């Protein structure tokens, strides 16, 4: 995998379809964690814990497990209702085990025509463990894609690694399997092409900055500070997109954002953003499909 160095000031202007100015993608991470692992090593669950003292993987950590499970049982449905009511499509990243164990999420997203993005097999199984064992990495990817197709009803077109921890081989393995886009690289506010031996993939950048783990837990923002930050991000990108179209991604997790006291954050942001009629409320697959057809005009 490689991609060109391309500072934004050296690119030609990018234009979204139908004269849209700023693309906004709401990424909802629907993740699954095993209660225990067959190891005495600390169980890194692919995301920050609520209680930071790590237990061995073979010891049940009920506070952290049930905090995360809250998102599957309650939080995701509250968020689904909110974004459905505002007519905003979601990009749902989903572990294979989420799809297998929580079919109601698949059913709800399919009924609304939302996007599903393959998101590893289980959230705590990081691909970086297999940096030097490409066959094991290939096996995890293949098992994930097989479960995805079985449960979602169509082949995966995109991939986000657990904790964004892919390897230098990940994009190459995905391109071999015909995937269109990759989301692990966070170095831009526009899409770009990744080059692999099997042909190009579109990188549709994710964000750790504009991410509920960061603003609610790592930075301890309250509901209103987070809403103000989201609006500031939107307004700055909207201003810059007058010269060249930009992309804003918001990364959410149901066990973080799905609590009642945080709904006003997203209501306030969406009400603010919906005042503009030249916003492309899109999904990763829609954007990547469009971009792939246009890349010869946009990539230096």
PDB file of C-alpha atoms in Angstrom:
ATOM      1  CA  UNK A   1       0.000   0.000   0.000  1.00  0.00           C
ATOM      2  CA  UNK A   2       1.168   3.485  -0.768  1.00  0.00           C
ATOM      3  CA  UNK A   3      -0.378   6.892  -1.387  1.00  0.00           C
ATOM      4  CA  UNK A   4       1.065  10.121  -2.782  1.00  0.00           C
ATOM      5  CA  UNK A   5       2.132  13.043  -0.653  1.00  0.00           C
ATOM      6  CA  UNK A   6      -0.373  15.768  -1.525  1.00  0.00           C
ATOM      7  CA  UNK A   7      -0.575  18.974   0.559  1.00  0.00           C
ATOM      8  CA  UNK A   8      -3.998  20.486   0.117  1.00  0.00           C
ATOM      9  CA  UNK A   9      -2.670  23.788  -1.238  1.00  0.00           C
ATOM     10  CA  UNK A  10      -1.183  21.943  -4.244  1.00  0.00           C
ATOM     11  CA  UNK A  11      -4.430  20.237  -5.338  1.00  0.00           C
ATOM     12  CA  UNK A  12      -6.969  21.354  -7.848  1.00  0.00           C
ATOM     13  CA  UNK A  13     -10.434  22.185  -6.539  1.00  0.00           C
ATOM     14  CA  UNK A  14     -12.701  19.277  -5.638  1.00  0.00           C
ATOM     15  CA  UNK A  15     -16.420  19.568  -6.403  1.00  0.00           C
ATOM     16  CA  UNK A  16     -19.106  17.306  -4.946  1.00  0.00           C
ATOM     17  CA  UNK A  17     -22.105  16.210  -7.033  1.00  0.00           C
ATOM     18  CA  UNK A  18     -24.973  18.628  -7.691  1.00  0.00           C
ATOM     19  CA  UNK A  19     -22.970  21.589  -6.449  1.00  0.00           C
ATOM     20  CA  UNK A  20     -22.913  20.386  -2.854  1.00  0.00           C
ATOM     21  CA  UNK A  21     -20.293  22.169  -0.843  1.00  0.00           C
ATOM     22  CA  UNK A  22     -19.526  20.118   2.275  1.00  0.00           C
ATOM     23  CA  UNK A  23     -19.968  16.354   2.677  1.00  0.00           C
ATOM     24  CA  UNK A  24     -21.000  15.161   6.143  1.00  0.00           C
ATOM     25  CA  UNK A  25     -20.766  11.500   7.184  1.00  0.00           C
ATOM     26  CA  UNK A  26     -22.121  10.263  10.514  1.00  0.00           C
ATOM     27  CA  UNK A  27     -20.261   7.059  11.368  1.00  0.00           C
ATOM     28  CA  UNK A  28     -21.967   4.912  14.011  1.00  0.00           C
ATOM     29  CA  UNK A  29     -19.654   2.196  15.329  1.00  0.00           C
ATOM     30  CA  UNK A  30     -21.681  -0.890  16.229  1.00  0.00           C
ATOM     31  CA  UNK A  31     -19.134  -3.026  18.020  1.00  0.00           C
ATOM     32  CA  UNK A  32     -19.067  -6.331  19.888  1.00  0.00           C
ATOM     33  CA  UNK A  33     -16.795  -7.331  22.768  1.00  0.00           C
ATOM     34  CA  UNK A  34     -16.321 -10.814  24.152  1.00  0.00           C
ATOM     35  CA  UNK A  35     -16.919 -11.038  27.885  1.00  0.00           C
ATOM     36  CA  UNK A  36     -13.685 -12.991  28.343  1.00  0.00           C
ATOM     37  CA  UNK A  37     -10.676 -14.021  26.285  1.00  0.00           C
ATOM     38  CA  UNK A  38      -8.579 -17.152  26.640  1.00  0.00           C
ATOM     39  CA  UNK A  39      -5.553 -15.271  27.951  1.00  0.00           C
ATOM     40  CA  UNK A  40      -4.075 -13.979  31.181  1.00  0.00           C
ATOM     41  CA  UNK A  41      -2.876 -10.861  29.393  1.00  0.00           C
ATOM     42  CA  UNK A  42      -4.873  -7.642  29.892  1.00  0.00           C
ATOM     43  CA  UNK A  43      -7.834  -7.566  27.523  1.00  0.00           C
ATOM     44  CA  UNK A  44      -7.629  -4.468  25.366  1.00  0.00           C
ATOM     45  CA  UNK A  45     -11.181  -4.129  24.098  1.00  0.00           C
ATOM     46  CA  UNK A  46     -10.511  -1.898  21.087  1.00  0.00           C
ATOM     47  CA  UNK A  47     -11.599   1.263  22.842  1.00  0.00           C
ATOM     48  CA  UNK A  48     -11.136   3.118  26.142  1.00  0.00           C
ATOM     49  CA  UNK A  49     -12.653   1.505  29.234  1.00  0.00           C
ATOM     50  CA  UNK A  50     -14.935   3.299  31.667  1.00  0.00           C
ATOM     51  CA  UNK A  51     -12.982   1.844  34.620  1.00  0.00           C
ATOM     52  CA  UNK A  52      -9.292   1.985  33.665  1.00  0.00           C
ATOM     53  CA  UNK A  53      -7.865  -0.807  35.824  1.00  0.00           C
ATOM     54  CA  UNK A  54      -7.325  -3.674  33.377  1.00  0.00           C
ATOM     55  CA  UNK A  55      -8.269  -7.230  34.294  1.00  0.00           C
ATOM     56  CA  UNK A  56      -6.796 -10.363  32.711  1.00  0.00           C
ATOM     57  CA  UNK A  57      -8.659 -11.423  29.600  1.00  0.00           C
ATOM     58  CA  UNK A  58      -9.929 -14.607  31.257  1.00  0.00           C
ATOM     59  CA  UNK A  59     -11.564 -12.648  34.116  1.00  0.00           C
ATOM     60  CA  UNK A  60     -15.015 -11.177  33.436  1.00  0.00           C
ATOM     61  CA  UNK A  61     -14.986  -7.358  33.634  1.00  0.00           C
ATOM     62  CA  UNK A  62     -18.682  -6.696  34.174  1.00  0.00           C
ATOM     63  CA  UNK A  63     -18.528  -2.899  34.702  1.00  0.00           C
ATOM     64  CA  UNK A  64     -16.794  -2.318  31.370  1.00  0.00           C
ATOM     65  CA  UNK A  65     -18.602  -5.119  29.518  1.00  0.00           C
ATOM     66  CA  UNK A  66     -22.089  -4.004  30.548  1.00  0.00           C
ATOM     67  CA  UNK A  67     -21.256  -0.317  29.958  1.00  0.00           C
ATOM     68  CA  UNK A  68     -20.428  -1.230  26.373  1.00  0.00           C
ATOM     69  CA  UNK A  69     -23.407  -3.574  26.085  1.00  0.00           C
ATOM     70  CA  UNK A  70     -25.673  -0.683  27.097  1.00  0.00           C
ATOM     71  CA  UNK A  71     -24.969   0.755  23.666  1.00  0.00           C
ATOM     72  CA  UNK A  72     -26.362  -2.362  21.965  1.00  0.00           C
ATOM     73  CA  UNK A  73     -29.368  -2.756  24.265  1.00  0.00           C
ATOM     74  CA  UNK A  74     -30.430   0.887  24.604  1.00  0.00           C
ATOM     75  CA  UNK A  75     -28.122   3.598  23.285  1.00  0.00           C
ATOM     76  CA  UNK A  76     -28.036   2.651  19.613  1.00  0.00           C
ATOM     77  CA  UNK A  77     -31.836   2.693  19.367  1.00  0.00           C
ATOM     78  CA  UNK A  78     -32.035   6.174  20.866  1.00  0.00           C
ATOM     79  CA  UNK A  79     -29.456   7.414  18.359  1.00  0.00           C
ATOM     80  CA  UNK A  80     -31.135   5.601  15.472  1.00  0.00           C
ATOM     81  CA  UNK A  81     -34.421   7.317  16.304  1.00  0.00           C
ATOM     82  CA  UNK A  82     -32.752  10.727  16.482  1.00  0.00           C
ATOM     83  CA  UNK A  83     -30.903  10.489  13.153  1.00  0.00           C
ATOM     84  CA  UNK A  84     -33.857   8.834  11.393  1.00  0.00           C
ATOM     85  CA  UNK A  85     -36.084  11.666  12.557  1.00  0.00           C
ATOM     86  CA  UNK A  86     -33.664  14.231  11.127  1.00  0.00           C
ATOM     87  CA  UNK A  87     -33.489  12.326   7.806  1.00  0.00           C
ATOM     88  CA  UNK A  88     -29.727  11.811   8.116  1.00  0.00           C
ATOM     89  CA  UNK A  89     -28.233   8.568   6.715  1.00  0.00           C
ATOM     90  CA  UNK A  90     -25.773   6.631   8.839  1.00  0.00           C
ATOM     91  CA  UNK A  91     -22.621   4.729   7.963  1.00  0.00           C
ATOM     92  CA  UNK A  92     -22.758   1.781  10.359  1.00  0.00           C
ATOM     93  CA  UNK A  93     -19.433   0.095  10.994  1.00  0.00           C
ATOM     94  CA  UNK A  94     -20.096  -3.374  12.322  1.00  0.00           C
ATOM     95  CA  UNK A  95     -17.980  -6.187  13.712  1.00  0.00           C
ATOM     96  CA  UNK A  96     -18.771  -9.641  12.344  1.00  0.00           C
ATOM     97  CA  UNK A  97     -19.794 -10.732  15.834  1.00  0.00           C
ATOM     98  CA  UNK A  98     -22.142  -7.764  16.168  1.00  0.00           C
ATOM     99  CA  UNK A  99     -23.823  -8.841  12.952  1.00  0.00           C
ATOM    100  CA  UNK A 100     -24.048 -12.453  14.122  1.00  0.00           C
ATOM    101  CA  UNK A 101     -25.152 -11.732  17.692  1.00  0.00           C
ATOM    102  CA  UNK A 102     -27.216  -8.536  17.256  1.00  0.00           C
ATOM    103  CA  UNK A 103     -29.290  -9.094  14.077  1.00  0.00           C
ATOM    104  CA  UNK A 104     -31.800  -6.392  15.064  1.00  0.00           C
ATOM    105  CA  UNK A 105     -29.183  -3.762  14.175  1.00  0.00           C
ATOM    106  CA  UNK A 106     -28.760  -5.250  10.697  1.00  0.00           C
ATOM    107  CA  UNK A 107     -32.511  -5.387  10.183  1.00  0.00           C
ATOM    108  CA  UNK A 108     -33.018  -1.773  11.258  1.00  0.00           C
ATOM    109  CA  UNK A 109     -30.225  -0.444   9.025  1.00  0.00           C
ATOM    110  CA  UNK A 110     -31.288  -2.489   6.002  1.00  0.00           C
ATOM    111  CA  UNK A 111     -34.877  -1.293   6.314  1.00  0.00           C
ATOM    112  CA  UNK A 112     -33.644   2.294   6.005  1.00  0.00           C
ATOM    113  CA  UNK A 113     -31.099   1.668   3.278  1.00  0.00           C
ATOM    114  CA  UNK A 114     -28.208   2.691   5.500  1.00  0.00           C
ATOM    115  CA  UNK A 115     -24.637   1.638   4.844  1.00  0.00           C
ATOM    116  CA  UNK A 116     -22.763  -1.126   6.643  1.00  0.00           C
ATOM    117  CA  UNK A 117     -18.961  -1.111   6.787  1.00  0.00           C
ATOM    118  CA  UNK A 118     -16.943  -4.195   7.775  1.00  0.00           C
ATOM    119  CA  UNK A 119     -15.213  -3.476  11.096  1.00  0.00           C
ATOM    120  CA  UNK A 120     -13.107  -6.538  11.956  1.00  0.00           C
ATOM    121  CA  UNK A 121     -14.371  -9.777  13.475  1.00  0.00           C
ATOM    122  CA  UNK A 122     -14.441  -8.803  17.164  1.00  0.00           C
ATOM    123  CA  UNK A 123     -13.564  -5.372  18.479  1.00  0.00           C
ATOM    124  CA  UNK A 124     -10.699  -6.480  20.699  1.00  0.00           C
ATOM    125  CA  UNK A 125      -8.931  -8.529  18.011  1.00  0.00           C
ATOM    126  CA  UNK A 126      -6.565  -5.957  16.562  1.00  0.00           C
ATOM    127  CA  UNK A 127      -4.989  -6.655  13.186  1.00  0.00           C
ATOM    128  CA  UNK A 128      -1.711  -5.231  14.452  1.00  0.00           C
ATOM    129  CA  UNK A 129      -1.213  -8.533  16.280  1.00  0.00           C
ATOM    130  CA  UNK A 130      -0.670 -10.054  12.846  1.00  0.00           C
ATOM    131  CA  UNK A 131       1.686  -7.448  11.420  1.00  0.00           C
ATOM    132  CA  UNK A 132       4.281 -10.165  10.806  1.00  0.00           C
ATOM    133  CA  UNK A 133       1.839 -12.981   9.988  1.00  0.00           C
ATOM    134  CA  UNK A 134      -0.065 -12.072   6.840  1.00  0.00           C
ATOM    135  CA  UNK A 135      -1.793 -15.458   6.708  1.00  0.00           C
ATOM    136  CA  UNK A 136      -3.438 -14.888  10.096  1.00  0.00           C
ATOM    137  CA  UNK A 137      -4.448 -11.369   9.105  1.00  0.00           C
ATOM    138  CA  UNK A 138      -5.905 -12.734   5.874  1.00  0.00           C
ATOM    139  CA  UNK A 139      -7.877 -15.322   7.867  1.00  0.00           C
ATOM    140  CA  UNK A 140      -9.427 -12.651  10.125  1.00  0.00           C
ATOM    141  CA  UNK A 141     -10.379 -10.516   7.127  1.00  0.00           C
ATOM    142  CA  UNK A 142     -11.876 -13.465   5.261  1.00  0.00           C
ATOM    143  CA  UNK A 143     -13.905 -14.602   8.279  1.00  0.00           C
ATOM    144  CA  UNK A 144     -15.174 -11.051   8.758  1.00  0.00           C
ATOM    145  CA  UNK A 145     -16.199 -10.641   5.128  1.00  0.00           C
ATOM    146  CA  UNK A 146     -17.911 -14.028   5.082  1.00  0.00           C
ATOM    147  CA  UNK A 147     -19.982 -13.207   8.173  1.00  0.00           C
ATOM    148  CA  UNK A 148     -20.753  -9.747   6.769  1.00  0.00           C
ATOM    149  CA  UNK A 149     -22.167 -11.120   3.524  1.00  0.00           C
ATOM    150  CA  UNK A 150     -24.162 -13.787   5.370  1.00  0.00           C
ATOM    151  CA  UNK A 151     -25.810 -11.343   7.774  1.00  0.00           C
ATOM    152  CA  UNK A 152     -26.065  -8.080   5.839  1.00  0.00           C
ATOM    153  CA  UNK A 153     -27.107  -9.790   2.600  1.00  0.00           C
ATOM    154  CA  UNK A 154     -24.483  -8.229   0.350  1.00  0.00           C
ATOM    155  CA  UNK A 155     -20.727  -8.118   0.043  1.00  0.00           C
ATOM    156  CA  UNK A 156     -18.804  -5.532   2.044  1.00  0.00           C
ATOM    157  CA  UNK A 157     -17.506  -2.597   0.024  1.00  0.00           C
ATOM    158  CA  UNK A 158     -15.503  -0.871   2.759  1.00  0.00           C
ATOM    159  CA  UNK A 159     -13.444  -1.570   5.850  1.00  0.00           C
ATOM    160  CA  UNK A 160     -12.559   0.119   9.144  1.00  0.00           C
ATOM    161  CA  UNK A 161     -10.146  -1.795  11.388  1.00  0.00           C
ATOM    162  CA  UNK A 162     -10.837  -2.159  15.110  1.00  0.00           C
ATOM    163  CA  UNK A 163      -9.283   0.892  16.797  1.00  0.00           C
ATOM    164  CA  UNK A 164      -8.067   1.839  13.298  1.00  0.00           C
ATOM    165  CA  UNK A 165      -5.210  -0.580  13.921  1.00  0.00           C
ATOM    166  CA  UNK A 166      -4.598  -2.009  10.480  1.00  0.00           C
ATOM    167  CA  UNK A 167      -1.229  -3.145   9.165  1.00  0.00           C
ATOM    168  CA  UNK A 168       0.768  -2.203   6.054  1.00  0.00           C
ATOM    169  CA  UNK A 169      -0.831  -5.277   4.440  1.00  0.00           C
ATOM    170  CA  UNK A 170      -4.474  -4.548   5.272  1.00  0.00           C
ATOM    171  CA  UNK A 171      -5.393  -2.379   2.302  1.00  0.00           C
ATOM    172  CA  UNK A 172      -3.631  -4.775  -0.079  1.00  0.00           C
ATOM    173  CA  UNK A 173      -5.596  -7.749   1.283  1.00  0.00           C
ATOM    174  CA  UNK A 174      -8.860  -5.824   1.042  1.00  0.00           C
ATOM    175  CA  UNK A 175      -8.200  -4.722  -2.530  1.00  0.00           C
ATOM    176  CA  UNK A 176      -7.473  -8.365  -3.454  1.00  0.00           C
ATOM    177  CA  UNK A 177     -10.992  -9.140  -2.275  1.00  0.00           C
ATOM    178  CA  UNK A 178     -12.581  -6.385  -4.341  1.00  0.00           C
ATOM    179  CA  UNK A 179     -13.337  -3.834  -1.647  1.00  0.00           C
ATOM    180  CA  UNK A 180     -13.731  -0.249  -2.816  1.00  0.00           C
ATOM    181  CA  UNK A 181     -12.733   1.887   0.156  1.00  0.00           C
ATOM    182  CA  UNK A 182     -10.672   1.964   3.342  1.00  0.00           C
ATOM    183  CA  UNK A 183     -11.160   4.168   6.404  1.00  0.00           C
ATOM    184  CA  UNK A 184      -8.143   3.715   8.697  1.00  0.00           C
ATOM    185  CA  UNK A 185      -6.081   6.692   7.526  1.00  0.00           C
ATOM    186  CA  UNK A 186      -6.982   9.991   9.192  1.00  0.00           C
ATOM    187  CA  UNK A 187      -4.610  12.364   7.441  1.00  0.00           C
ATOM    188  CA  UNK A 188      -7.025  14.397   5.314  1.00  0.00           C
ATOM    189  CA  UNK A 189     -10.388  16.147   4.979  1.00  0.00           C
ATOM    190  CA  UNK A 190     -10.829  14.976   1.396  1.00  0.00           C
ATOM    191  CA  UNK A 191     -10.827  11.426   0.005  1.00  0.00           C
ATOM    192  CA  UNK A 192      -7.824  10.185  -1.947  1.00  0.00           C
ATOM    193  CA  UNK A 193      -6.575   7.034  -3.648  1.00  0.00           C
ATOM    194  CA  UNK A 194      -4.479   4.327  -1.999  1.00  0.00           C
ATOM    195  CA  UNK A 195      -2.462   2.288  -4.485  1.00  0.00           C
ATOM    196  CA  UNK A 196      -2.210  -1.485  -4.044  1.00  0.00           C
ATOM    197  CA  UNK A 197      -0.948  -4.336  -6.256  1.00  0.00           C
ATOM    198  CA  UNK A 198      -4.606  -5.173  -6.983  1.00  0.00           C
ATOM    199  CA  UNK A 199      -5.532  -1.629  -7.996  1.00  0.00           C
ATOM    200  CA  UNK A 200      -6.599   1.554  -6.226  1.00  0.00           C
ATOM    201  CA  UNK A 201      -8.855   1.925  -3.202  1.00  0.00           C
ATOM    202  CA  UNK A 202     -10.459   5.127  -1.982  1.00  0.00           C
ATOM    203  CA  UNK A 203      -9.440   6.277   1.478  1.00  0.00           C
ATOM    204  CA  UNK A 204     -12.459   7.893   3.135  1.00  0.00           C
ATOM    205  CA  UNK A 205     -10.848   9.387   6.244  1.00  0.00           C
ATOM    206  CA  UNK A 206     -12.183   8.659   9.701  1.00  0.00           C
ATOM    207  CA  UNK A 207     -11.509  10.999  12.634  1.00  0.00           C
ATOM    208  CA  UNK A 208     -10.327  10.561  16.207  1.00  0.00           C
ATOM    209  CA  UNK A 209     -10.572  14.308  16.859  1.00  0.00           C
ATOM    210  CA  UNK A 210     -14.256  14.554  15.900  1.00  0.00           C
ATOM    211  CA  UNK A 211     -15.137  11.442  17.828  1.00  0.00           C
ATOM    212  CA  UNK A 212     -17.262  10.987  20.932  1.00  0.00           C
ATOM    213  CA  UNK A 213     -14.557   9.004  22.748  1.00  0.00           C
ATOM    214  CA  UNK A 214     -12.292  12.020  22.383  1.00  0.00           C
ATOM    215  CA  UNK A 215     -14.605  14.864  23.221  1.00  0.00           C
ATOM    216  CA  UNK A 216     -16.699  13.170  25.921  1.00  0.00           C
ATOM    217  CA  UNK A 217     -14.147  10.892  27.605  1.00  0.00           C
ATOM    218  CA  UNK A 218     -10.602  11.903  26.724  1.00  0.00           C
ATOM    219  CA  UNK A 219     -11.362  15.633  26.993  1.00  0.00           C
ATOM    220  CA  UNK A 220     -14.351  15.447  29.376  1.00  0.00           C
ATOM    221  CA  UNK A 221     -16.501  17.863  27.387  1.00  0.00           C
ATOM    222  CA  UNK A 222     -20.081  18.344  28.479  1.00  0.00           C
ATOM    223  CA  UNK A 223     -23.039  18.147  26.108  1.00  0.00           C
ATOM    224  CA  UNK A 224     -22.978  21.844  25.227  1.00  0.00           C
ATOM    225  CA  UNK A 225     -19.208  22.124  24.772  1.00  0.00           C
ATOM    226  CA  UNK A 226     -19.340  19.171  22.377  1.00  0.00           C
ATOM    227  CA  UNK A 227     -22.198  20.739  20.397  1.00  0.00           C
ATOM    228  CA  UNK A 228     -20.268  24.001  20.117  1.00  0.00           C
ATOM    229  CA  UNK A 229     -17.171  22.108  18.925  1.00  0.00           C
ATOM    230  CA  UNK A 230     -19.153  20.219  16.256  1.00  0.00           C
ATOM    231  CA  UNK A 231     -20.694  23.463  15.012  1.00  0.00           C
ATOM    232  CA  UNK A 232     -17.279  25.149  14.907  1.00  0.00           C
ATOM    233  CA  UNK A 233     -15.831  22.247  12.894  1.00  0.00           C
ATOM    234  CA  UNK A 234     -18.771  22.394  10.499  1.00  0.00           C
ATOM    235  CA  UNK A 235     -18.616  26.171  10.059  1.00  0.00           C
ATOM    236  CA  UNK A 236     -14.872  26.250   9.382  1.00  0.00           C
ATOM    237  CA  UNK A 237     -15.058  23.421   6.855  1.00  0.00           C
ATOM    238  CA  UNK A 238     -18.079  25.006   5.216  1.00  0.00           C
ATOM    239  CA  UNK A 239     -16.180  28.273   4.786  1.00  0.00           C
ATOM    240  CA  UNK A 240     -13.148  26.488   3.310  1.00  0.00           C
ATOM    241  CA  UNK A 241     -15.322  24.398   0.994  1.00  0.00           C
ATOM    242  CA  UNK A 242     -16.144  27.516  -0.986  1.00  0.00           C
ATOM    243  CA  UNK A 243     -12.758  26.977  -2.676  1.00  0.00           C
ATOM    244  CA  UNK A 244     -12.677  23.167  -2.701  1.00  0.00           C
ATOM    245  CA  UNK A 245     -15.188  20.660  -1.370  1.00  0.00           C
ATOM    246  CA  UNK A 246     -14.454  19.214   2.068  1.00  0.00           C
ATOM    247  CA  UNK A 247     -15.493  16.245   4.188  1.00  0.00           C
ATOM    248  CA  UNK A 248     -16.605  16.216   7.828  1.00  0.00           C
ATOM    249  CA  UNK A 249     -16.819  12.871   9.590  1.00  0.00           C
ATOM    250  CA  UNK A 250     -18.330  12.419  13.049  1.00  0.00           C
ATOM    251  CA  UNK A 251     -17.422   9.148  14.781  1.00  0.00           C
ATOM    252  CA  UNK A 252     -19.958   7.918  17.351  1.00  0.00           C
ATOM    253  CA  UNK A 253     -20.263   4.905  19.670  1.00  0.00           C
ATOM    254  CA  UNK A 254     -23.689   3.975  21.082  1.00  0.00           C
ATOM    255  CA  UNK A 255     -22.366   3.236  24.564  1.00  0.00           C
ATOM    256  CA  UNK A 256     -20.814   6.710  24.681  1.00  0.00           C
ATOM    257  CA  UNK A 257     -23.257   8.932  22.777  1.00  0.00           C
ATOM    258  CA  UNK A 258     -26.449   6.956  23.393  1.00  0.00           C
ATOM    259  CA  UNK A 259     -27.144   8.272  26.887  1.00  0.00           C
ATOM    260  CA  UNK A 260     -30.185  10.555  27.338  1.00  0.00           C
ATOM    261  CA  UNK A 261     -28.228  13.607  28.496  1.00  0.00           C
ATOM    262  CA  UNK A 262     -26.180  13.647  25.282  1.00  0.00           C
ATOM    263  CA  UNK A 263     -29.051  13.797  22.780  1.00  0.00           C
ATOM    264  CA  UNK A 264     -29.205  17.577  22.848  1.00  0.00           C
ATOM    265  CA  UNK A 265     -25.620  17.717  21.576  1.00  0.00           C
ATOM    266  CA  UNK A 266     -26.632  16.095  18.318  1.00  0.00           C
ATOM    267  CA  UNK A 267     -30.014  17.831  18.080  1.00  0.00           C
ATOM    268  CA  UNK A 268     -28.268  21.187  18.359  1.00  0.00           C
ATOM    269  CA  UNK A 269     -25.601  20.283  15.804  1.00  0.00           C
ATOM    270  CA  UNK A 270     -28.065  18.861  13.278  1.00  0.00           C
ATOM    271  CA  UNK A 271     -30.398  21.847  13.612  1.00  0.00           C
ATOM    272  CA  UNK A 272     -27.433  24.122  12.924  1.00  0.00           C
ATOM    273  CA  UNK A 273     -26.104  22.126   9.966  1.00  0.00           C
ATOM    274  CA  UNK A 274     -29.552  21.611   8.428  1.00  0.00           C
ATOM    275  CA  UNK A 275     -29.864  25.361   7.897  1.00  0.00           C
ATOM    276  CA  UNK A 276     -27.567  24.918   4.878  1.00  0.00           C
ATOM    277  CA  UNK A 277     -29.107  23.430   1.743  1.00  0.00           C
ATOM    278  CA  UNK A 278     -25.802  22.676  -0.015  1.00  0.00           C
ATOM    279  CA  UNK A 279     -24.632  19.910   2.334  1.00  0.00           C
ATOM    280  CA  UNK A 280     -24.116  16.387   1.017  1.00  0.00           C
ATOM    281  CA  UNK A 281     -25.414  14.112   3.796  1.00  0.00           C
ATOM    282  CA  UNK A 282     -23.809  10.981   2.495  1.00  0.00           C
ATOM    283  CA  UNK A 283     -22.274   7.612   3.331  1.00  0.00           C
ATOM    284  CA  UNK A 284     -18.774   6.305   2.823  1.00  0.00           C
ATOM    285  CA  UNK A 285     -19.762   3.968   0.016  1.00  0.00           C
ATOM    286  CA  UNK A 286     -21.695   6.643  -1.868  1.00  0.00           C
ATOM    287  CA  UNK A 287     -18.806   9.076  -1.599  1.00  0.00           C
ATOM    288  CA  UNK A 288     -16.179   6.468  -2.514  1.00  0.00           C
ATOM    289  CA  UNK A 289     -18.160   5.245  -5.518  1.00  0.00           C
ATOM    290  CA  UNK A 290     -18.499   8.780  -6.840  1.00  0.00           C
ATOM    291  CA  UNK A 291     -14.875   9.605  -6.154  1.00  0.00           C
ATOM    292  CA  UNK A 292     -13.519   6.517  -7.874  1.00  0.00           C
ATOM    293  CA  UNK A 293     -15.264   7.574 -11.080  1.00  0.00           C
ATOM    294  CA  UNK A 294     -13.741  11.051 -10.810  1.00  0.00           C
ATOM    295  CA  UNK A 295     -10.228  10.320  -9.557  1.00  0.00           C
ATOM    296  CA  UNK A 296      -8.327  11.054 -12.742  1.00  0.00           C
ATOM    297  CA  UNK A 297      -9.425  14.672 -12.471  1.00  0.00           C
ATOM    298  CA  UNK A 298      -8.765  15.043  -8.768  1.00  0.00           C
ATOM    299  CA  UNK A 299      -5.590  13.146  -7.947  1.00  0.00           C
ATOM    300  CA  UNK A 300      -2.247  14.767  -8.844  1.00  0.00           C
TER     301      UNK A 300
END
